[in-house]
Amino acid sequence: MLVRVEEAQPASSGVVRVHSSLGTVAVLWRGAAEVVGREHHVEWTVDEDIVWTVNAWPSPSAAPALREEGDRIVFRGQLSIFEDGCAALDVGGTSILFDLAAPPPPESGAGGAWVEVRVARDRVSLWPCAL
């Protein structure tokens, strides 16, 4: 995903404001500080499991999105479920990997469905990557 990275206050916190075509959020930046203020292709890392009906559920909208709700980051995308207990959320062409916790998504209807996943801001990191 191509994003524009801006410094957030306080600068020493490591948190940046990220602007993309899907929305704007503040997350932890794992790249070099001197590259803040530019555009980068990035990889999202989320260190929180999907817990169906707790932090993930079907979306009323079939369009990718990225937004903040209080201290949570909301990702909206299409969910793919794998046999090994993992899932990938396709958010506007970018895959974000998740582990699945109990209760898992329903076997019928969740795979390929549009869902929203809400995770704590401090569990989301952004890494610059070269394409």
XYZ file of C-alpha atoms in Angstrom:
131
model
C 0.000 0.000 0.000
C 1.310 3.408 -0.891
C 1.008 5.891 1.959
C 2.247 9.346 2.918
C 3.871 9.305 6.357
C 3.810 12.379 8.596
C 5.211 12.918 12.056
C 2.697 12.754 14.916
C 3.083 14.452 18.279
C 5.004 13.817 20.397
C 7.668 12.995 17.817
C 9.596 10.756 20.240
C 6.662 8.320 20.550
C 7.397 6.545 17.262
C 3.801 7.096 16.154
C 3.174 8.561 12.714
C 0.069 9.729 10.888
C -0.438 7.699 7.728
C -2.494 8.987 4.799
C -3.687 6.546 2.137
C -6.406 6.509 -0.480
C -8.468 4.437 1.991
C -8.189 6.699 5.020
C -5.891 8.235 7.626
C -4.690 6.649 10.880
C -1.969 7.091 13.494
C 0.184 3.970 14.034
C 3.615 2.887 15.223
C 6.298 3.454 12.547
C 8.999 0.759 12.300
C 11.089 2.488 9.645
C 13.909 4.972 9.902
C 12.925 8.328 11.383
C 14.584 10.291 8.584
C 12.147 8.943 5.965
C 9.090 10.375 7.712
C 7.524 13.098 5.579
C 7.584 11.115 2.340
C 5.541 8.513 0.469
C 6.343 4.832 0.992
C 5.022 1.428 0.138
C 4.319 -0.239 3.469
C 3.480 -3.526 5.106
C 0.997 -3.678 7.982
C 1.678 -5.875 11.002
C -1.178 -6.493 13.425
C -0.384 -8.291 16.668
C -3.982 -9.087 17.610
C -6.076 -12.135 16.725
C -9.436 -11.984 15.010
C -12.117 -12.886 17.550
C -15.378 -13.158 15.654
C -18.178 -10.943 17.046
C -15.693 -9.358 19.494
C -13.347 -7.406 17.204
C -14.524 -8.611 13.767
C -17.910 -8.940 12.067
C -19.572 -8.596 8.670
C -19.335 -5.128 7.161
C -22.387 -3.202 5.998
C -20.264 -1.854 3.129
C -18.420 -3.680 0.345
C -15.636 -1.122 -0.021
C -12.154 -1.175 1.524
C -11.473 1.385 4.248
C -9.017 2.376 6.948
C -10.035 4.612 9.847
C -9.721 5.373 13.537
C -12.409 4.887 16.167
C -11.100 6.127 19.501
C -8.042 4.040 20.384
C -8.853 1.466 17.684
C -7.787 1.099 14.067
C -10.550 -0.234 11.815
C -9.639 -2.218 8.716
C -12.419 -3.040 6.225
C -11.736 -5.627 3.564
C -12.423 -9.091 2.212
C -11.553 -11.956 4.534
C -9.850 -15.169 3.410
C -9.720 -18.014 5.919
C -7.066 -20.731 5.779
C -7.138 -24.262 7.202
C -4.181 -23.601 9.501
C -6.143 -21.167 11.696
C -4.930 -18.028 9.950
C -6.701 -15.414 7.886
C -5.813 -12.638 5.486
C -7.764 -9.435 5.140
C -7.491 -7.843 1.698
C -7.727 -4.098 2.299
C -7.666 -2.367 -1.067
C -5.198 -4.838 -2.596
C -2.990 -5.123 0.512
C -3.121 -8.350 2.536
C -2.930 -8.133 6.320
C -2.343 -11.448 8.090
C -4.192 -12.445 11.260
C -4.458 -15.460 13.532
C -7.968 -16.656 14.353
C -9.057 -17.076 17.973
C -12.200 -18.577 19.464
C -14.868 -18.080 18.455
C -13.749 -18.411 14.832
C -15.695 -16.886 11.950
C -18.578 -19.064 10.784
C -17.541 -21.658 8.209
C -20.257 -20.521 5.854
C -20.319 -16.926 4.803
C -17.144 -15.455 6.354
C -14.589 -16.547 3.762
C -14.580 -13.953 0.985
C -17.019 -11.756 2.881
C -16.526 -8.069 3.554
C -15.656 -7.625 7.213
C -14.457 -4.957 9.614
C -11.694 -5.751 12.069
C -11.072 -3.351 14.992
C -7.724 -3.619 16.742
C -5.954 -1.631 19.435
C -3.737 1.092 17.979
C -0.736 -0.094 19.993
C -1.013 -3.527 18.306
C -0.556 -2.108 14.789
C 2.877 -1.437 13.244
C 3.841 -0.119 9.842
C 7.001 -1.175 8.016
C 8.401 0.488 4.883
C 9.087 -1.967 2.075
C 10.695 -1.822 -1.352
C 8.710 -3.140 -4.312
